[in-house]
mmCIF file with all atom_site columns, C-alpha atoms in Angstrom:
data_model
loop_
_atom_site.group_PDB
_atom_site.id
_atom_site.type_symbol
_atom_site.label_atom_id
_atom_site.label_alt_id
_atom_site.label_comp_id
_atom_site.label_asym_id
_atom_site.label_entity_id
_atom_site.label_seq_id
_atom_site.pdbx_PDB_ins_code
_atom_site.Cartn_x
_atom_site.Cartn_y
_atom_site.Cartn_z
_atom_site.occupancy
_atom_site.B_iso_or_equiv
_atom_site.pdbx_formal_charge
_atom_site.auth_seq_id
_atom_site.auth_comp_id
_atom_site.auth_asym_id
_atom_site.auth_atom_id
_atom_site.pdbx_PDB_model_num
ATOM 1   C CA . PRO A 1 1   ? 140.103 222.086 285.573 1.00 69.00 ? 1   PRO A CA 1
ATOM 2   C CA . LEU A 1 2   ? 137.261 224.212 284.720 1.00 77.00 ? 2   LEU A CA 1
ATOM 3   C CA . PHE A 1 3   ? 136.514 225.363 288.190 1.00 74.00 ? 3   PHE A CA 1
ATOM 4   C CA . HIS A 1 4   ? 138.893 226.083 291.483 1.00 74.00 ? 4   HIS A CA 1
ATOM 5   C CA . VAL A 1 5   ? 137.608 225.710 295.171 1.00 80.00 ? 5   VAL A CA 1
ATOM 6   C CA . VAL A 1 6   ? 138.488 228.229 297.210 1.00 76.00 ? 6   VAL A CA 1
ATOM 7   C CA . SER A 1 7   ? 137.861 229.087 300.897 1.00 80.00 ? 7   SER A CA 1
ATOM 8   C CA . ARG A 1 8   ? 135.445 232.458 301.398 1.00 78.00 ? 8   ARG A CA 1
ATOM 9   C CA . GLN A 1 9   ? 137.938 233.411 304.022 1.00 75.00 ? 9   GLN A CA 1
ATOM 10  C CA . SER A 1 10  ? 140.739 233.422 301.292 1.00 67.00 ? 10  SER A CA 1
ATOM 11  C CA . LEU A 1 11  ? 138.978 234.866 298.605 1.00 60.00 ? 11  LEU A CA 1
ATOM 12  C CA . LEU A 1 12  ? 137.923 237.771 301.231 1.00 60.00 ? 12  LEU A CA 1
ATOM 13  C CA . ALA A 1 13  ? 141.659 238.024 302.221 1.00 58.00 ? 13  ALA A CA 1
ATOM 14  C CA . GLN A 1 14  ? 142.822 238.269 298.842 1.00 61.00 ? 14  GLN A CA 1
ATOM 15  C CA . ARG A 1 15  ? 140.490 240.816 297.861 1.00 58.00 ? 15  ARG A CA 1
ATOM 16  C CA . GLU A 1 16  ? 141.185 243.102 301.308 1.00 53.00 ? 16  GLU A CA 1
ATOM 17  C CA . GLN A 1 17  ? 144.928 242.996 300.064 1.00 53.00 ? 17  GLN A CA 1
ATOM 18  C CA . GLN A 1 18  ? 143.711 244.503 296.775 1.00 64.00 ? 18  GLN A CA 1
ATOM 19  C CA . VAL A 1 19  ? 141.944 247.297 298.083 1.00 77.00 ? 19  VAL A CA 1
ATOM 20  C CA . PHE A 1 20  ? 143.486 250.705 298.001 1.00 85.00 ? 20  PHE A CA 1
ATOM 21  C CA . ARG A 1 21  ? 143.305 252.934 301.222 1.00 89.00 ? 21  ARG A CA 1
ATOM 22  C CA . ALA A 1 22  ? 144.286 256.326 300.487 1.00 92.00 ? 22  ALA A CA 1
ATOM 23  C CA . ALA A 1 23  ? 144.406 257.129 304.145 1.00 94.00 ? 23  ALA A CA 1
ATOM 24  C CA . ASP A 1 24  ? 147.012 254.465 304.900 1.00 94.00 ? 24  ASP A CA 1
ATOM 25  C CA . TYR A 1 25  ? 149.051 255.266 302.008 1.00 94.00 ? 25  TYR A CA 1
ATOM 26  C CA . VAL A 1 26  ? 149.094 259.256 302.835 1.00 95.00 ? 26  VAL A CA 1
ATOM 27  C CA . GLN A 1 27  ? 149.884 258.249 306.425 1.00 95.00 ? 27  GLN A CA 1
ATOM 28  C CA . ASP A 1 28  ? 153.179 256.093 305.675 1.00 96.00 ? 28  ASP A CA 1
ATOM 29  C CA . TYR A 1 29  ? 154.197 258.765 302.249 1.00 96.00 ? 29  TYR A CA 1
ATOM 30  C CA . TRP A 1 30  ? 153.679 261.552 305.141 1.00 96.00 ? 30  TRP A CA 1
ATOM 31  C CA . ALA A 1 31  ? 156.358 260.340 307.435 1.00 96.00 ? 31  ALA A CA 1
ATOM 32  C CA . ALA A 1 32  ? 158.617 258.163 305.148 1.00 96.00 ? 32  ALA A CA 1
ATOM 33  C CA . LYS A 1 33  ? 158.752 260.680 301.998 1.00 96.00 ? 33  LYS A CA 1
ATOM 34  C CA . LEU A 1 34  ? 157.078 264.186 302.535 1.00 96.00 ? 34  LEU A CA 1
ATOM 35  C CA . THR A 1 35  ? 158.356 265.013 306.240 1.00 96.00 ? 35  THR A CA 1
ATOM 36  C CA . PRO A 1 36  ? 161.975 264.290 304.621 1.00 97.00 ? 36  PRO A CA 1
ATOM 37  C CA . ALA A 1 37  ? 161.608 266.277 302.240 1.00 97.00 ? 37  ALA A CA 1
ATOM 38  C CA . PHE A 1 38  ? 160.736 269.579 303.834 1.00 97.00 ? 38  PHE A CA 1
ATOM 39  C CA . ALA A 1 39  ? 164.351 269.853 304.050 1.00 96.00 ? 39  ALA A CA 1
ATOM 40  C CA . ASP A 1 40  ? 164.497 269.890 300.417 1.00 96.00 ? 40  ASP A CA 1
ATOM 41  C CA . ALA A 1 41  ? 162.195 272.586 299.648 1.00 97.00 ? 41  ALA A CA 1
ATOM 42  C CA . ALA A 1 42  ? 163.360 276.047 297.960 1.00 97.00 ? 42  ALA A CA 1
ATOM 43  C CA . ASP A 1 43  ? 163.740 278.840 299.581 1.00 97.00 ? 43  ASP A CA 1
ATOM 44  C CA . ALA A 1 44  ? 160.777 281.145 300.023 1.00 97.00 ? 44  ALA A CA 1
ATOM 45  C CA . PRO A 1 45  ? 162.274 284.544 299.515 1.00 96.00 ? 45  PRO A CA 1
ATOM 46  C CA . THR A 1 46  ? 164.285 283.258 296.753 1.00 97.00 ? 46  THR A CA 1
ATOM 47  C CA . VAL A 1 47  ? 161.750 281.933 294.710 1.00 97.00 ? 47  VAL A CA 1
ATOM 48  C CA . LEU A 1 48  ? 159.674 284.984 295.438 1.00 95.00 ? 48  LEU A CA 1
ATOM 49  C CA . ALA A 1 49  ? 162.466 287.122 294.126 1.00 95.00 ? 49  ALA A CA 1
ATOM 50  C CA . ALA A 1 50  ? 162.986 285.121 291.151 1.00 95.00 ? 50  ALA A CA 1
ATOM 51  C CA . LEU A 1 51  ? 159.059 285.337 290.216 1.00 95.00 ? 51  LEU A CA 1
ATOM 52  C CA . ARG A 1 52  ? 159.353 288.858 290.142 1.00 93.00 ? 52  ARG A CA 1
ATOM 53  C CA . GLU A 1 53  ? 162.556 288.981 287.986 1.00 94.00 ? 53  GLU A CA 1
ATOM 54  C CA . ASN A 1 54  ? 161.680 286.467 285.513 1.00 94.00 ? 54  ASN A CA 1
ATOM 55  C CA . PRO A 1 55  ? 158.600 283.987 285.999 1.00 92.00 ? 55  PRO A CA 1
ATOM 56  C CA . ALA A 1 56  ? 159.917 281.675 283.537 1.00 92.00 ? 56  ALA A CA 1
ATOM 57  C CA . GLU A 1 57  ? 163.166 281.180 284.970 1.00 94.00 ? 57  GLU A CA 1
ATOM 58  C CA . ALA A 1 58  ? 161.897 280.647 288.209 1.00 94.00 ? 58  ALA A CA 1
ATOM 59  C CA . ARG A 1 59  ? 159.090 278.143 286.721 1.00 93.00 ? 59  ARG A CA 1
ATOM 60  C CA . THR A 1 60  ? 162.236 276.439 285.011 1.00 93.00 ? 60  THR A CA 1
ATOM 61  C CA . GLN A 1 61  ? 164.443 276.387 288.318 1.00 96.00 ? 61  GLN A CA 1
ATOM 62  C CA . PHE A 1 62  ? 162.120 276.147 291.138 1.00 96.00 ? 62  PHE A CA 1
ATOM 63  C CA . GLY A 1 63  ? 158.345 274.805 289.870 1.00 95.00 ? 63  GLY A CA 1
ATOM 64  C CA . ARG A 1 64  ? 156.561 271.922 288.471 1.00 93.00 ? 64  ARG A CA 1
ATOM 65  C CA . THR A 1 65  ? 153.713 271.687 286.029 1.00 90.00 ? 65  THR A CA 1
ATOM 66  C CA . ALA A 1 66  ? 151.268 268.845 285.880 1.00 79.00 ? 66  ALA A CA 1
ATOM 67  C CA . GLY A 1 67  ? 150.179 268.032 282.841 1.00 72.00 ? 67  GLY A CA 1
ATOM 68  C CA . LEU A 1 68  ? 149.229 270.608 280.084 1.00 69.00 ? 68  LEU A CA 1
ATOM 69  C CA . GLY A 1 69  ? 148.117 272.905 282.544 1.00 71.00 ? 69  GLY A CA 1
ATOM 70  C CA . ARG A 1 70  ? 149.118 276.721 282.557 1.00 82.00 ? 70  ARG A CA 1
ATOM 71  C CA . SER A 1 71  ? 149.482 276.405 286.394 1.00 91.00 ? 71  SER A CA 1
ATOM 72  C CA . THR A 1 72  ? 152.784 275.955 288.022 1.00 95.00 ? 72  THR A CA 1
ATOM 73  C CA . MET A 1 73  ? 153.566 274.062 291.491 1.00 96.00 ? 73  MET A CA 1
ATOM 74  C CA . TYR A 1 74  ? 156.253 275.269 293.985 1.00 97.00 ? 74  TYR A CA 1
ATOM 75  C CA . PHE A 1 75  ? 157.179 273.669 297.212 1.00 98.00 ? 75  PHE A CA 1
ATOM 76  C CA . VAL A 1 76  ? 159.012 276.179 299.656 1.00 98.00 ? 76  VAL A CA 1
ATOM 77  C CA . ARG A 1 77  ? 159.927 276.934 303.025 1.00 98.00 ? 77  ARG A CA 1
ATOM 78  C CA . GLY A 1 78  ? 160.798 279.966 305.029 1.00 97.00 ? 78  GLY A CA 1
ATOM 79  C CA . ALA A 1 79  ? 160.542 281.837 307.749 1.00 96.00 ? 79  ALA A CA 1
ATOM 80  C CA . GLY A 1 80  ? 159.357 285.129 308.825 1.00 95.00 ? 80  GLY A CA 1
ATOM 81  C CA . THR A 1 81  ? 156.883 287.483 310.913 1.00 95.00 ? 81  THR A CA 1
ATOM 82  C CA . VAL A 1 82  ? 152.688 287.178 311.138 1.00 95.00 ? 82  VAL A CA 1
ATOM 83  C CA . VAL A 1 83  ? 151.698 290.507 310.017 1.00 95.00 ? 83  VAL A CA 1
ATOM 84  C CA . SER A 1 84  ? 148.385 289.955 309.664 1.00 94.00 ? 84  SER A CA 1
ATOM 85  C CA . VAL A 1 85  ? 145.426 287.068 310.886 1.00 94.00 ? 85  VAL A CA 1
ATOM 86  C CA . GLU A 1 86  ? 142.248 286.705 308.551 1.00 93.00 ? 86  GLU A CA 1
ATOM 87  C CA . LYS A 1 87  ? 139.583 284.230 308.693 1.00 89.00 ? 87  LYS A CA 1
ATOM 88  C CA . LYS A 1 88  ? 140.872 281.921 305.725 1.00 93.00 ? 88  LYS A CA 1
ATOM 89  C CA . SER A 1 89  ? 145.268 283.185 305.792 1.00 95.00 ? 89  SER A CA 1
ATOM 90  C CA . ILE A 1 90  ? 148.012 284.098 307.788 1.00 96.00 ? 90  ILE A CA 1
ATOM 91  C CA . GLY A 1 91  ? 149.743 287.105 306.411 1.00 96.00 ? 91  GLY A CA 1
ATOM 92  C CA . VAL A 1 92  ? 153.524 286.573 307.233 1.00 96.00 ? 92  VAL A CA 1
ATOM 93  C CA . SER A 1 93  ? 156.231 288.817 306.026 1.00 95.00 ? 93  SER A CA 1
ATOM 94  C CA . LEU A 1 94  ? 159.633 287.790 305.218 1.00 94.00 ? 94  LEU A CA 1
ATOM 95  C CA . SER A 1 95  ? 161.681 290.256 305.428 1.00 87.00 ? 95  SER A CA 1
ATOM 96  C CA . ARG A 1 96  ? 162.042 292.285 308.976 1.00 73.00 ? 96  ARG A CA 1
ATOM 97  C CA . ASP A 1 97  ? 161.666 295.802 307.563 1.00 70.00 ? 97  ASP A CA 1
ATOM 98  C CA . ASP A 1 98  ? 158.557 294.987 305.330 1.00 71.00 ? 98  ASP A CA 1
ATOM 99  C CA . ARG A 1 99  ? 155.039 295.158 307.039 1.00 80.00 ? 99  ARG A CA 1
ATOM 100 C CA . ALA A 1 100 ? 153.383 293.538 304.008 1.00 90.00 ? 100 ALA A CA 1
ATOM 101 C CA . ALA A 1 101 ? 152.289 290.327 303.427 1.00 94.00 ? 101 ALA A CA 1
ATOM 102 C CA . ASP A 1 102 ? 155.011 288.400 301.327 1.00 95.00 ? 102 ASP A CA 1
ATOM 103 C CA . VAL A 1 103 ? 152.749 284.963 302.024 1.00 96.00 ? 103 VAL A CA 1
ATOM 104 C CA . ALA A 1 104 ? 149.540 283.955 303.143 1.00 96.00 ? 104 ALA A CA 1
ATOM 105 C CA . LEU A 1 105 ? 149.460 280.550 304.737 1.00 97.00 ? 105 LEU A CA 1
ATOM 106 C CA . GLU A 1 106 ? 145.801 279.354 303.931 1.00 96.00 ? 106 GLU A CA 1
ATOM 107 C CA . THR A 1 107 ? 143.804 277.896 306.472 1.00 94.00 ? 107 THR A CA 1
ATOM 108 C CA . GLY A 1 108 ? 140.369 277.632 304.488 1.00 90.00 ? 108 GLY A CA 1
ATOM 109 C CA . LEU A 1 109 ? 138.728 274.426 302.923 1.00 90.00 ? 109 LEU A CA 1
ATOM 110 C CA . LEU A 1 110 ? 141.577 272.802 300.571 1.00 91.00 ? 110 LEU A CA 1
ATOM 111 C CA . PHE A 1 111 ? 140.838 271.775 296.928 1.00 90.00 ? 111 PHE A CA 1
ATOM 112 C CA . GLY A 1 112 ? 143.040 270.756 294.076 1.00 91.00 ? 112 GLY A CA 1
ATOM 113 C CA . ASN A 1 113 ? 146.367 268.325 293.677 1.00 93.00 ? 113 ASN A CA 1
ATOM 114 C CA . THR A 1 114 ? 148.748 271.461 294.701 1.00 94.00 ? 114 THR A CA 1
ATOM 115 C CA . VAL A 1 115 ? 149.988 269.409 297.604 1.00 95.00 ? 115 VAL A CA 1
ATOM 116 C CA . ARG A 1 116 ? 150.267 266.341 295.981 1.00 94.00 ? 116 ARG A CA 1
ATOM 117 C CA . ASP A 1 117 ? 151.731 267.537 292.694 1.00 94.00 ? 117 ASP A CA 1
ATOM 118 C CA . ALA A 1 118 ? 153.829 270.414 294.014 1.00 95.00 ? 118 ALA A CA 1
ATOM 119 C CA . THR A 1 119 ? 156.867 268.228 295.572 1.00 94.00 ? 119 THR A CA 1
ATOM 120 C CA . GLY A 1 120 ? 157.537 266.115 292.814 1.00 92.00 ? 120 GLY A CA 1
ATOM 121 C CA . LEU A 1 121 ? 157.380 263.010 294.863 1.00 95.00 ? 121 LEU A CA 1
ATOM 122 C CA . LEU A 1 122 ? 154.763 261.377 293.615 1.00 93.00 ? 122 LEU A CA 1
ATOM 123 C CA . SER A 1 123 ? 153.679 260.588 289.810 1.00 89.00 ? 123 SER A CA 1
ATOM 124 C CA . GLY A 1 124 ? 150.370 259.171 288.526 1.00 87.00 ? 124 GLY A CA 1
ATOM 125 C CA . ASP A 1 125 ? 152.863 256.306 286.956 1.00 87.00 ? 125 ASP A CA 1
ATOM 126 C CA . ASP A 1 126 ? 152.968 254.838 290.028 1.00 85.00 ? 126 ASP A CA 1
ATOM 127 C CA . PHE A 1 127 ? 149.676 254.325 290.356 1.00 84.00 ? 127 PHE A CA 1
ATOM 128 C CA . PRO A 1 128 ? 147.485 251.456 288.382 1.00 80.00 ? 128 PRO A CA 1
ATOM 129 C CA . ASN A 1 129 ? 144.424 254.026 288.008 1.00 82.00 ? 129 ASN A CA 1
ATOM 130 C CA . SER A 1 130 ? 144.027 257.753 288.175 1.00 85.00 ? 130 SER A CA 1
ATOM 131 C CA . GLN A 1 131 ? 141.067 257.327 290.865 1.00 89.00 ? 131 GLN A CA 1
ATOM 132 C CA . GLN A 1 132 ? 144.189 256.141 293.188 1.00 89.00 ? 132 GLN A CA 1
ATOM 133 C CA . PHE A 1 133 ? 146.008 259.016 292.307 1.00 91.00 ? 133 PHE A CA 1
ATOM 134 C CA . ASN A 1 134 ? 143.083 260.962 292.622 1.00 92.00 ? 134 ASN A CA 1
ATOM 135 C CA . GLU A 1 135 ? 142.325 259.641 296.494 1.00 94.00 ? 135 GLU A CA 1
ATOM 136 C CA . ILE A 1 136 ? 145.697 260.540 297.454 1.00 94.00 ? 136 ILE A CA 1
ATOM 137 C CA . SER A 1 137 ? 145.122 264.232 296.938 1.00 94.00 ? 137 SER A CA 1
ATOM 138 C CA . ASN A 1 138 ? 141.845 264.334 298.752 1.00 95.00 ? 138 ASN A CA 1
ATOM 139 C CA . GLU A 1 139 ? 143.311 262.565 301.938 1.00 96.00 ? 139 GLU A CA 1
ATOM 140 C CA . LEU A 1 140 ? 146.545 264.768 301.306 1.00 96.00 ? 140 LEU A CA 1
ATOM 141 C CA . ASN A 1 141 ? 143.696 267.696 301.704 1.00 96.00 ? 141 ASN A CA 1
ATOM 142 C CA . ARG A 1 142 ? 141.899 266.271 304.639 1.00 95.00 ? 142 ARG A CA 1
ATOM 143 C CA . ARG A 1 143 ? 145.092 265.526 306.492 1.00 95.00 ? 143 ARG A CA 1
ATOM 144 C CA . ILE A 1 144 ? 146.528 268.916 306.437 1.00 95.00 ? 144 ILE A CA 1
ATOM 145 C CA . GLU A 1 145 ? 142.829 270.486 307.071 1.00 94.00 ? 145 GLU A CA 1
ATOM 146 C CA . ALA A 1 146 ? 142.563 268.699 310.004 1.00 94.00 ? 146 ALA A CA 1
ATOM 147 C CA . ASN A 1 147 ? 145.555 269.188 311.737 1.00 92.00 ? 147 ASN A CA 1
ATOM 148 C CA . VAL A 1 148 ? 147.434 272.301 310.392 1.00 92.00 ? 148 VAL A CA 1
ATOM 149 C CA . PRO A 1 149 ? 145.259 275.535 309.912 1.00 87.00 ? 149 PRO A CA 1
ATOM 150 C CA . PRO A 1 150 ? 142.904 274.807 313.146 1.00 89.00 ? 150 PRO A CA 1
ATOM 151 C CA . THR A 1 151 ? 146.682 275.407 315.076 1.00 89.00 ? 151 THR A CA 1
ATOM 152 C CA . LEU A 1 152 ? 147.609 278.077 312.963 1.00 93.00 ? 152 LEU A CA 1
ATOM 153 C CA . ARG A 1 153 ? 144.641 280.023 313.196 1.00 90.00 ? 153 ARG A CA 1
ATOM 154 C CA . GLU A 1 154 ? 144.625 279.086 317.064 1.00 92.00 ? 154 GLU A CA 1
ATOM 155 C CA . ARG A 1 155 ? 148.038 280.493 317.473 1.00 94.00 ? 155 ARG A CA 1
ATOM 156 C CA . ALA A 1 156 ? 149.183 282.960 315.285 1.00 95.00 ? 156 ALA A CA 1
ATOM 157 C CA . LYS A 1 157 ? 149.029 286.461 316.568 1.00 95.00 ? 157 LYS A CA 1
ATOM 158 C CA . VAL A 1 158 ? 150.619 289.448 314.717 1.00 94.00 ? 158 VAL A CA 1
ATOM 159 C CA . GLY A 1 159 ? 154.225 289.860 315.253 1.00 93.00 ? 159 GLY A CA 1
ATOM 160 C CA . ASP A 1 160 ? 154.612 286.094 316.172 1.00 94.00 ? 160 ASP A CA 1
ATOM 161 C CA . ALA A 1 161 ? 157.909 284.716 314.763 1.00 94.00 ? 161 ALA A CA 1
ATOM 162 C CA . ILE A 1 162 ? 157.006 281.503 312.428 1.00 96.00 ? 162 ILE A CA 1
ATOM 163 C CA . GLU A 1 163 ? 159.099 278.877 310.170 1.00 97.00 ? 163 GLU A CA 1
ATOM 164 C CA . PHE A 1 164 ? 156.721 277.312 307.340 1.00 97.00 ? 164 PHE A CA 1
ATOM 165 C CA . VAL A 1 165 ? 157.207 274.897 304.814 1.00 98.00 ? 165 VAL A CA 1
ATOM 166 C CA . GLY A 1 166 ? 154.338 274.943 302.055 1.00 97.00 ? 166 GLY A CA 1
ATOM 167 C CA . CYS A 1 167 ? 153.000 274.001 298.357 1.00 97.00 ? 167 CYS A CA 1
ATOM 168 C CA . ALA A 1 168 ? 151.679 276.827 295.926 1.00 96.00 ? 168 ALA A CA 1
ATOM 169 C CA . THR A 1 169 ? 150.366 276.892 292.706 1.00 95.00 ? 169 THR A CA 1
ATOM 170 C CA . VAL A 1 170 ? 151.008 280.213 290.567 1.00 94.00 ? 170 VAL A CA 1
ATOM 171 C CA . THR A 1 171 ? 148.735 280.617 287.207 1.00 91.00 ? 171 THR A CA 1
ATOM 172 C CA . SER A 1 172 ? 149.395 284.132 286.612 1.00 87.00 ? 172 SER A CA 1
ATOM 173 C CA . VAL A 1 173 ? 152.293 286.527 287.900 1.00 85.00 ? 173 VAL A CA 1
ATOM 174 C CA . PRO A 1 174 ? 151.893 289.270 289.628 1.00 84.00 ? 174 PRO A CA 1
ATOM 175 C CA . ARG A 1 175 ? 148.513 288.342 290.597 1.00 84.00 ? 175 ARG A CA 1
ATOM 176 C CA . ASP A 1 176 ? 149.518 285.114 292.424 1.00 85.00 ? 176 ASP A CA 1
ATOM 177 C CA . ILE A 1 177 ? 152.700 286.227 294.359 1.00 89.00 ? 177 ILE A CA 1
ATOM 178 C CA . SER A 1 178 ? 151.272 289.320 295.945 1.00 89.00 ? 178 SER A CA 1
ATOM 179 C CA . PRO A 1 179 ? 151.118 287.766 298.397 1.00 94.00 ? 179 PRO A CA 1
ATOM 180 C CA . LEU A 1 180 ? 151.885 283.889 297.363 1.00 96.00 ? 180 LEU A CA 1
ATOM 181 C CA . LYS A 1 181 ? 149.020 281.802 298.660 1.00 96.00 ? 181 LYS A CA 1
ATOM 182 C CA . LEU A 1 182 ? 151.059 278.561 300.531 1.00 97.00 ? 182 LEU A CA 1
ATOM 183 C CA . VAL A 1 183 ? 148.877 275.736 301.585 1.00 97.00 ? 183 VAL A CA 1
ATOM 184 C CA . PRO A 1 184 ? 151.130 275.172 304.884 1.00 97.00 ? 184 PRO A CA 1
ATOM 185 C CA . LEU A 1 185 ? 152.407 271.693 305.343 1.00 97.00 ? 185 LEU A CA 1
ATOM 186 C CA . GLU A 1 186 ? 154.113 272.356 308.545 1.00 96.00 ? 186 GLU A CA 1
ATOM 187 C CA . VAL A 1 187 ? 154.325 275.586 310.599 1.00 96.00 ? 187 VAL A CA 1
ATOM 188 C CA . LYS A 1 188 ? 156.888 276.159 313.805 1.00 95.00 ? 188 LYS A CA 1
ATOM 189 C CA . PHE A 1 189 ? 156.476 279.443 315.979 1.00 94.00 ? 189 PHE A CA 1
ATOM 190 C CA . LYS A 1 190 ? 159.639 280.473 317.402 1.00 88.00 ? 190 LYS A CA 1
#
């Protein structure tokens, strides 16, 4: 026939199913994929040593690139001692005898796709359009901003022992690794 009669409720229900909700997707992704992947993150001291020794090899062994950009993303975990508490970052030394920050856990506003792309768990090919893929990045950043940095800023004191999982973007060595700026995904105080 030239036309079909459908109920309004049926049409609305069908449209509702087609609407992509980034917040719902990120909530499921965080619990089902991202959190279990924390154990697979590369060891931060190993990655930093590799970046200092041979950045090209470190990029190949531990990094991920998105598109044609020069930046490389790293997904790392580690433990250390808080050596500085600043407005937009918490400095962490990864060695016992060094008091300089090897890692800076960012506590300010988040921009970009570092968290979405660093783990390698998500691909743009998995989504029907790039807008959804970008919405996921924005929602991941919002979730982290709301949950991780506020607790980190409140609790971190110089001398505290912490464990962390985070993502970093490195464009220029040595500038971007002195200290390595990480978006913290999880921080535990010992």
